[in-house]
Amino acid sequence: MRSLIRPLVRALHPYVPGEQPKIRGLIKLNTNENPYPPSPKVLAAITRAVDVRLRLYPNPTSQRLRERLARLHRCRPEQVFIGNGSDECLALAVRAFVEPVSAARRGAADPRATVQYFRPSYSLYPVLADTHGAARNEVPLAPDFSLPGVAALRRGRAWRFDAALTLVTTPNAPSGRGYTRADLDALCRAQRGVVLLDEAYADFADEHALPLALEHAHVLVARTFSKSYSLCFQRVGYVIGHPTLIAALDAIRDSYNVNGLGQVAAEATLADLPYYRAHIATIVRTREALGRTLATIGFEVLPSQTNFLLVRPPVLAARTWLERLRDRRILVRWFDTPELRDALRITVGTDREAAALVRAARQILRDARRSVPATPVRRATRGRARR
Ligand SMILES: *Cc1c(COP(=O)(O)O)cnc(C)c1O
């Protein structure tokens, strides 16, 4: 049967999402979901919308939501695209702006067929490039995950200033590192293809770069209702940018790409922003406090502008920490790549969840030190693998 499948699809390594287990009492800090519920007004709006109207198609352009987002971001509705999660927005951007390699004359080196991004960043990007049959250009971030400057990128020669599409996760995931608007502006100005700034975590950051999508015709900013607006389940994301690029995304999307309840939920969310801003502020406070506490018990904690922390744990290998925390019913995320193998990504939950994590970490450390009392602090895998 496999011969019936396109070779490109047969060879794909699909995206690996974080676990969504159904175990009770589990503390889930592995997929960057918001620990706080949607606002009561949003839940009421969804409930009100569940009636005989479910038999009707939803608004095909999510028009009201576009208008509300245009008002929020001080632009026109023609500068707003709504997608089935920002994942769909990213996939459509690849399809709208990048040629498949087979259609390009100079093969993998053709900038028109190139999706470009930094490593590490959102692990969906390579999957999107491969699915489309595009080439990928992966360029390492600095060792501390900061953004290389334009001059350094020119010197490094690996970066393509003519790539058809450049995807920048900002703030970065999975490191949590924030980037300034000025640095992103300089990068955008140097690029000749489309630049999409993936701002899934921007609401948790001190600074965002949305104005760049309104200033530069080739820059898009993608946002999502999933993380800061507690709406992963409903799948709503959006893109802000020049009307011509937005129209290109509209031209290739499914006719009813955003489900009706998702549209209702997102509109109600925008009508209750103070509720969300309060929770976002709480998450930022919890993040800072958790980072300080983990540092005092020996974790190396990277600065974060998101709702998660990337940490390098002490004494045991990161993978062992993943398992020991799981034994204590706490789920975190570990990535088996050279840059991240020595680290854990921990979603910032509630204060109670953070306290439970710290308690578990202290126990794990105590047990580890008791079982191998003479072992010096193991940092063997650290840093070396990164170049
Ligand atoms: C979560 C996430 C997304 C996807 O968000 P959805 O709207 O749920 O599809 C996109 N980009 C990054 C960097 C993310 O972390």
Short mmCIF file of C-alpha atoms and ligand atoms in Angstrom, two decimals:
data_model
loop_
_atom_site.label_atom_id
_atom_site.label_comp_id
_atom_site.label_asym_id
_atom_site.label_seq_id
_atom_site.Cartn_x
_atom_site.Cartn_y
_atom_site.Cartn_z
CA MET A 1 0.00 0.00 0.00
CA ARG A 2 2.85 2.42 0.73
CA SER A 3 3.62 2.66 -2.99
CA LEU A 4 0.29 4.47 -3.43
CA ILE A 5 1.57 7.33 -1.28
CA ARG A 6 3.66 10.14 -2.78
CA PRO A 7 7.38 9.57 -2.06
CA LEU A 8 7.55 13.02 -0.45
CA VAL A 9 4.78 12.07 2.00
CA ARG A 10 6.28 8.63 2.67
CA ALA A 11 9.56 10.27 3.68
CA LEU A 12 7.99 12.87 6.02
CA HIS A 13 8.80 13.12 9.71
CA PRO A 14 5.50 14.45 11.03
CA TYR A 15 5.29 17.09 13.75
CA VAL A 16 5.45 15.57 17.24
CA PRO A 17 3.00 17.33 19.56
CA GLY A 18 3.40 17.23 23.34
CA GLU A 19 1.45 14.49 25.10
CA GLN A 20 -2.22 15.08 25.98
CA PRO A 21 -2.75 12.26 28.48
CA LYS A 22 -6.04 11.66 30.26
CA ILE A 23 -4.51 10.80 33.64
CA ARG A 24 -6.20 12.48 36.59
CA GLY A 25 -4.20 14.69 38.88
CA LEU A 26 -1.47 15.18 36.34
CA ILE A 27 0.29 18.56 36.30
CA LYS A 28 0.62 19.39 32.65
CA LEU A 29 3.54 21.73 31.97
CA ASN A 30 4.50 20.35 28.55
CA THR A 31 2.54 22.18 25.83
CA ASN A 32 2.49 25.84 26.91
CA GLU A 33 -1.26 25.92 27.43
CA ASN A 34 -2.61 28.70 29.65
CA PRO A 35 -3.37 27.37 33.15
CA TYR A 36 -6.32 29.75 33.54
CA PRO A 37 -9.74 29.15 31.95
CA PRO A 38 -11.29 31.33 29.25
CA SER A 39 -13.31 34.22 30.64
CA PRO A 40 -16.86 33.40 31.84
CA LYS A 41 -18.15 35.72 29.09
CA VAL A 42 -16.37 33.65 26.45
CA LEU A 43 -17.77 30.39 27.84
CA ALA A 44 -21.25 31.95 27.89
CA ALA A 45 -20.91 33.17 24.30
CA ILE A 46 -19.92 29.68 23.11
CA THR A 47 -22.80 28.09 25.04
CA ARG A 48 -25.28 30.58 23.57
CA ALA A 49 -24.06 29.76 20.07
CA VAL A 50 -24.65 26.00 20.44
CA ASP A 51 -28.13 25.59 18.99
CA VAL A 52 -29.88 24.83 15.68
CA ARG A 53 -27.49 27.22 13.91
CA LEU A 54 -24.86 24.48 14.00
CA ARG A 55 -26.42 23.22 10.73
CA LEU A 56 -25.37 26.44 8.95
CA TYR A 57 -21.96 27.25 7.49
CA PRO A 58 -20.02 29.84 9.46
CA ASN A 59 -19.03 33.22 8.02
CA PRO A 60 -16.49 32.25 5.33
CA THR A 61 -14.13 35.18 5.94
CA SER A 62 -14.57 35.45 9.74
CA GLN A 63 -15.55 39.01 8.89
CA ARG A 64 -16.59 40.28 12.32
CA LEU A 65 -13.46 38.88 13.90
CA ARG A 66 -11.34 40.55 11.22
CA GLU A 67 -13.02 43.86 11.91
CA ARG A 68 -12.47 43.57 15.66
CA LEU A 69 -8.83 42.64 15.23
CA ALA A 70 -8.36 45.51 12.77
CA ARG A 71 -9.70 47.89 15.41
CA LEU A 72 -7.44 46.38 18.09
CA HIS A 73 -4.31 46.67 15.94
CA ARG A 74 -5.27 49.97 14.28
CA CYS A 75 -5.32 48.67 10.73
CA ARG A 76 -7.88 47.79 8.07
CA PRO A 77 -9.80 44.45 7.92
CA GLU A 78 -8.03 43.78 4.57
CA GLN A 79 -4.79 43.60 6.56
CA VAL A 80 -6.09 40.72 8.72
CA PHE A 81 -6.19 37.02 7.83
CA ILE A 82 -7.91 34.53 10.16
CA GLY A 83 -6.71 30.93 10.28
CA ASN A 84 -7.59 27.62 11.91
CA GLY A 85 -4.93 28.22 14.54
CA SER A 86 -1.75 30.05 13.68
CA ASP A 87 -0.40 26.66 12.54
CA GLU A 88 -2.70 26.93 9.52
CA CYS A 89 -1.50 30.49 8.91
CA LEU A 90 2.11 29.25 8.81
CA ALA A 91 1.25 26.38 6.46
CA LEU A 92 -0.61 28.71 4.10
CA ALA A 93 2.29 31.17 4.10
CA VAL A 94 4.62 28.38 2.94
CA ARG A 95 2.18 27.42 0.20
CA ALA A 96 1.52 31.01 -0.90
CA PHE A 97 5.09 32.36 -0.99
CA VAL A 98 7.44 29.41 -1.63
CA GLU A 99 7.89 27.30 -4.77
CA PRO A 100 8.24 23.54 -4.33
CA VAL A 101 11.79 22.50 -5.21
CA SER A 102 10.64 20.35 -8.13
CA ALA A 103 9.11 23.40 -9.80
CA ALA A 104 12.26 25.47 -9.42
CA ARG A 105 15.06 25.22 -11.95
CA ARG A 106 18.06 25.40 -9.65
CA GLY A 107 16.85 22.82 -7.16
CA ALA A 108 17.56 23.11 -3.45
CA ALA A 109 19.70 26.22 -3.75
CA ASP A 110 16.92 28.25 -5.38
CA PRO A 111 15.91 31.04 -3.01
CA ARG A 112 12.37 30.98 -4.43
CA ALA A 113 12.04 27.45 -3.08
CA THR A 114 13.55 28.17 0.34
CA VAL A 115 11.90 28.32 3.75
CA GLN A 116 14.40 29.80 6.19
CA TYR A 117 14.45 29.90 9.97
CA PHE A 118 16.76 29.81 12.96
CA ARG A 119 17.63 26.76 15.01
CA PRO A 120 16.21 26.11 17.45
CA SER A 121 12.79 27.58 16.81
CA TYR A 122 9.25 26.25 16.39
CA SER A 123 9.64 22.57 15.44
CA LEU A 124 6.72 22.73 13.00
CA TYR A 125 8.68 24.76 10.43
CA PRO A 126 10.74 21.89 8.95
CA VAL A 127 7.58 19.79 8.68
CA LEU A 128 5.82 22.56 6.75
CA ALA A 129 8.78 23.00 4.38
CA ASP A 130 9.08 19.25 3.79
CA THR A 131 5.35 18.78 3.27
CA HIS A 132 5.40 21.46 0.61
CA GLY A 133 8.49 20.04 -1.06
CA ALA A 134 10.43 23.22 -0.37
CA ALA A 135 14.07 23.47 0.63
CA ARG A 136 14.88 24.49 4.18
CA ASN A 137 17.65 26.74 5.31
CA GLU A 138 18.26 26.29 9.03
CA VAL A 139 20.75 28.71 10.57
CA PRO A 140 21.83 28.44 14.21
CA LEU A 141 20.96 31.15 16.71
CA ALA A 142 23.80 32.40 18.89
CA PRO A 143 24.67 29.90 21.69
CA ASP A 144 22.59 31.93 24.16
CA PHE A 145 19.69 31.82 21.65
CA SER A 146 19.95 35.52 20.87
CA LEU A 147 19.33 36.78 17.35
CA PRO A 148 22.46 37.04 15.18
CA GLY A 149 22.85 40.57 13.80
CA VAL A 150 22.65 41.26 10.07
CA ALA A 151 26.43 41.78 9.83
CA ALA A 152 27.10 38.43 11.53
CA LEU A 153 24.60 36.72 9.22
CA ARG A 154 26.38 38.23 6.21
CA ARG A 155 29.74 37.05 7.51
CA GLY A 156 28.36 33.57 8.25
CA ARG A 157 27.21 33.18 4.63
CA ALA A 158 24.67 30.45 5.46
CA TRP A 159 21.80 32.92 5.81
CA ARG A 160 19.85 33.74 2.63
CA PHE A 161 18.74 37.35 2.36
CA ASP A 162 16.80 36.31 -0.75
CA ALA A 163 14.88 33.36 0.79
CA ALA A 164 11.24 33.32 -0.34
CA LEU A 165 10.03 32.96 3.26
CA THR A 166 11.81 33.56 6.55
CA LEU A 167 10.06 32.41 9.74
CA VAL A 168 11.14 33.99 13.03
CA THR A 169 9.72 32.74 16.32
CA THR A 170 9.70 35.87 18.46
CA PRO A 171 9.92 35.60 21.42
CA ASN A 172 11.84 32.45 20.58
CA ALA A 173 10.49 29.01 21.37
CA PRO A 174 11.68 26.77 22.87
CA SER A 175 14.29 29.02 24.52
CA GLY A 176 11.94 31.79 25.69
CA ARG A 177 14.46 34.46 24.62
CA GLY A 178 12.89 37.79 23.59
CA TYR A 179 14.04 39.89 20.64
CA THR A 180 13.80 43.65 20.38
CA ARG A 181 11.70 45.33 17.73
CA ALA A 182 14.79 47.24 16.58
CA ASP A 183 16.78 44.04 15.95
CA LEU A 184 13.86 42.43 14.13
CA ASP A 185 13.40 45.61 12.10
CA ALA A 186 17.04 45.48 10.98
CA LEU A 187 16.65 41.84 9.96
CA CYS A 188 13.39 42.54 8.10
CA ARG A 189 14.96 45.45 6.21
CA ALA A 190 17.76 43.17 5.00
CA GLN A 191 15.41 40.46 3.68
CA ARG A 192 14.08 40.54 0.13
CA GLY A 193 11.48 37.74 0.50
CA VAL A 194 8.55 37.55 2.92
CA VAL A 195 9.37 37.61 6.65
CA LEU A 196 6.79 36.10 8.99
CA LEU A 197 7.26 36.99 12.66
CA ASP A 198 5.61 34.19 14.63
CA GLU A 199 4.47 36.02 17.77
CA ALA A 200 2.65 33.18 19.52
CA TYR A 201 4.03 34.36 22.89
CA ALA A 202 4.16 38.12 22.33
CA ASP A 203 1.56 38.87 25.04
CA PHE A 204 3.98 37.56 27.68
CA ALA A 205 6.84 39.75 26.44
CA ASP A 206 7.96 43.28 27.27
CA GLU A 207 8.03 44.18 23.59
CA HIS A 208 6.32 43.03 20.39
CA ALA A 209 6.94 43.76 16.72
CA LEU A 210 3.44 44.11 15.27
CA PRO A 211 4.12 47.60 13.90
CA LEU A 212 6.67 46.06 11.51
CA ALA A 213 3.81 44.30 9.69
CA LEU A 214 2.13 47.66 9.17
CA GLU A 215 5.34 49.47 8.15
CA HIS A 216 6.90 46.96 5.76
CA ALA A 217 4.95 45.45 2.84
CA HIS A 218 6.93 42.17 3.00
CA VAL A 219 6.53 41.55 6.76
CA LEU A 220 3.73 39.51 8.33
CA VAL A 221 3.03 39.00 12.02
CA ALA A 222 1.22 35.84 13.15
CA ARG A 223 -0.62 35.67 16.47
CA THR A 224 -2.77 33.02 18.15
CA PHE A 225 -5.67 32.87 20.58
CA SER A 226 -4.25 29.58 21.92
CA LYS A 227 -1.66 30.60 24.49
CA SER A 228 -2.39 33.99 26.02
CA TYR A 229 -6.16 33.70 25.45
CA SER A 230 -6.70 30.14 26.75
CA LEU A 231 -8.29 28.95 23.52
CA CYS A 232 -6.11 26.09 22.17
CA PHE A 233 -9.20 23.88 21.83
CA GLN A 234 -10.93 26.29 19.44
CA ARG A 235 -8.08 26.72 16.92
CA VAL A 236 -8.00 30.40 16.01
CA GLY A 237 -4.95 32.32 14.86
CA TYR A 238 -4.37 35.30 12.62
CA VAL A 239 -1.91 37.19 10.46
CA ILE A 240 -1.47 40.95 10.11
CA GLY A 241 0.17 42.37 7.01
CA HIS A 242 -0.05 44.08 3.64
CA PRO A 243 -3.44 43.58 1.90
CA THR A 244 -1.74 41.97 -1.13
CA LEU A 245 -0.06 39.25 0.97
CA ILE A 246 -3.22 38.80 3.05
CA ALA A 247 -5.24 38.33 -0.16
CA ALA A 248 -2.78 35.63 -1.26
CA LEU A 249 -3.43 33.68 1.95
CA ASP A 250 -7.17 34.12 1.42
CA ALA A 251 -6.91 32.84 -2.14
CA ILE A 252 -5.60 29.43 -1.08
CA ARG A 253 -7.38 28.75 2.21
CA ASP A 254 -10.35 26.40 2.55
CA SER A 255 -13.67 28.20 2.06
CA TYR A 256 -14.73 27.72 5.70
CA ASN A 257 -11.34 27.39 7.34
CA VAL A 258 -12.36 28.77 10.74
CA ASN A 259 -15.19 26.99 12.55
CA GLY A 260 -18.13 29.03 13.79
CA LEU A 261 -17.67 28.39 17.50
CA GLY A 262 -14.05 29.41 17.15
CA GLN A 263 -15.09 32.72 15.60
CA VAL A 264 -17.64 33.30 18.37
CA ALA A 265 -15.08 32.48 21.06
CA ALA A 266 -12.40 34.74 19.58
CA GLU A 267 -14.81 37.67 19.19
CA ALA A 268 -15.96 37.29 22.79
CA THR A 269 -12.32 37.14 23.88
CA LEU A 270 -11.62 40.51 22.29
CA ALA A 271 -14.58 41.95 24.17
CA ASP A 272 -13.07 40.93 27.53
CA LEU A 273 -9.36 41.71 27.22
CA PRO A 274 -8.87 43.04 30.79
CA TYR A 275 -9.68 39.54 32.12
CA TYR A 276 -6.86 38.10 30.02
CA ARG A 277 -4.39 40.88 30.73
CA ALA A 278 -4.74 40.17 34.46
CA HIS A 279 -3.97 36.46 33.97
CA ILE A 280 -1.07 37.24 31.64
CA ALA A 281 0.42 39.49 34.33
CA THR A 282 0.00 36.69 36.89
CA ILE A 283 1.74 34.19 34.60
CA VAL A 284 4.65 36.60 34.12
CA ARG A 285 4.96 37.02 37.92
CA THR A 286 4.84 33.25 38.43
CA ARG A 287 7.45 32.81 35.69
CA GLU A 288 9.88 35.19 37.35
CA ALA A 289 9.36 33.69 40.83
CA LEU A 290 9.68 30.10 39.56
CA GLY A 291 12.84 30.98 37.65
CA ARG A 292 14.43 32.48 40.78
CA THR A 293 13.49 29.45 42.91
CA LEU A 294 14.77 26.90 40.40
CA ALA A 295 18.04 28.85 40.17
CA THR A 296 18.52 28.60 43.94
CA ILE A 297 18.34 24.78 43.80
CA GLY A 298 20.89 24.50 41.01
CA PHE A 299 19.00 24.85 37.74
CA GLU A 300 20.43 27.07 35.05
CA VAL A 301 17.41 29.17 34.06
CA LEU A 302 17.39 31.03 30.76
CA PRO A 303 15.70 34.43 30.66
CA SER A 304 12.14 34.09 29.33
CA GLN A 305 9.69 36.47 27.66
CA THR A 306 7.10 33.69 27.23
CA ASN A 307 4.85 31.48 29.35
CA PHE A 308 7.54 28.82 29.70
CA LEU A 309 11.10 28.46 30.99
CA LEU A 310 13.98 26.65 29.35
CA VAL A 311 16.19 25.26 32.11
CA ARG A 312 19.30 23.14 32.34
CA PRO A 313 18.77 20.84 35.32
CA PRO A 314 21.54 19.85 37.77
CA VAL A 315 23.01 16.43 38.73
CA LEU A 316 20.95 14.19 36.42
CA ALA A 317 20.59 14.23 32.66
CA ALA A 318 17.63 16.26 31.37
CA ARG A 319 16.02 13.13 29.99
CA THR A 320 16.22 11.48 33.42
CA TRP A 321 14.61 14.56 34.95
CA LEU A 322 11.78 14.22 32.43
CA GLU A 323 11.17 10.65 33.59
CA ARG A 324 11.54 11.36 37.32
CA LEU A 325 9.12 14.29 37.10
CA ARG A 326 6.70 12.12 35.16
CA ASP A 327 6.91 9.50 37.95
CA ARG A 328 5.72 12.32 40.21
CA ARG A 329 2.89 13.14 37.79
CA ILE A 330 4.44 16.27 36.37
CA LEU A 331 4.80 16.52 32.60
CA VAL A 332 7.42 18.79 31.04
CA ARG A 333 8.95 18.80 27.55
CA TRP A 334 12.33 17.48 26.45
CA PHE A 335 13.67 17.82 22.89
CA ASP A 336 16.13 15.24 21.59
CA THR A 337 18.21 17.63 19.48
CA PRO A 338 21.88 18.62 19.95
CA GLU A 339 21.03 22.19 21.05
CA LEU A 340 18.36 21.15 23.56
CA ARG A 341 19.24 17.67 24.82
CA ASP A 342 20.57 19.08 28.12
CA ALA A 343 17.47 21.19 28.78
CA LEU A 344 13.84 20.95 29.82
CA ARG A 345 11.07 23.26 28.70
CA ILE A 346 8.66 23.92 31.52
CA THR A 347 5.33 25.67 30.94
CA VAL A 348 4.52 28.26 33.61
CA GLY A 349 1.36 27.03 35.31
CA THR A 350 -0.43 28.39 38.36
CA ASP A 351 1.47 29.25 41.56
CA ARG A 352 0.30 25.93 43.03
CA GLU A 353 1.62 24.00 40.04
CA ALA A 354 4.92 25.87 40.27
CA ALA A 355 5.16 25.00 43.99
CA ALA A 356 4.45 21.32 43.21
CA LEU A 357 7.18 21.36 40.57
CA VAL A 358 9.72 22.85 42.99
CA ARG A 359 8.76 20.29 45.67
CA ALA A 360 9.21 17.43 43.20
CA ALA A 361 12.52 18.84 41.99
CA ARG A 362 13.87 19.07 45.56
CA GLN A 363 12.85 15.42 46.21
CA ILE A 364 14.44 14.23 42.97
CA LEU A 365 17.65 16.04 43.86
CA ARG A 366 17.69 14.61 47.39
CA ASP A 367 17.12 11.05 46.08
CA ALA A 368 19.75 11.45 43.37
CA ARG A 369 22.37 12.72 45.83
CA ARG A 370 21.56 9.93 48.31
CA SER A 371 21.90 7.14 45.73
CA VAL A 372 25.18 8.39 44.27
CA PRO A 373 26.73 10.43 47.10
CA ALA A 374 30.19 10.75 45.52
CA THR A 375 29.07 11.77 42.05
CA PRO A 376 30.18 15.27 41.16
CA VAL A 377 27.64 17.58 39.54
CA ARG A 378 27.18 16.20 36.06
CA ARG A 379 27.22 18.69 33.29
CA ALA A 380 28.73 16.33 30.73
CA THR A 381 26.31 16.94 27.89
CA ARG A 382 26.13 20.65 28.43
CA GLY A 383 27.11 23.15 25.82
CA ARG A 384 29.57 20.84 24.09
CA ALA A 385 27.04 19.71 21.53
CA ARG A 386 26.31 23.28 20.51
CA ARG A 387 28.49 24.96 17.98
C1 LIG B 1 1.71 27.24 19.83
C2 LIG B 1 2.45 27.86 18.73
C3 LIG B 1 1.85 28.09 17.49
C4 LIG B 1 0.53 27.52 17.11
O1 LIG B 1 -0.56 28.07 17.67
P1 LIG B 1 -2.00 27.60 17.25
O2 LIG B 1 -2.73 28.86 17.02
O3 LIG B 1 -2.51 26.81 18.40
O4 LIG B 1 -1.91 26.77 15.99
C5 LIG B 1 2.56 28.78 16.52
N1 LIG B 1 3.82 29.17 16.74
C6 LIG B 1 4.44 28.95 17.89
C7 LIG B 1 5.85 29.42 18.07
C8 LIG B 1 3.78 28.27 18.92
O5 LIG B 1 4.42 28.01 20.06
#
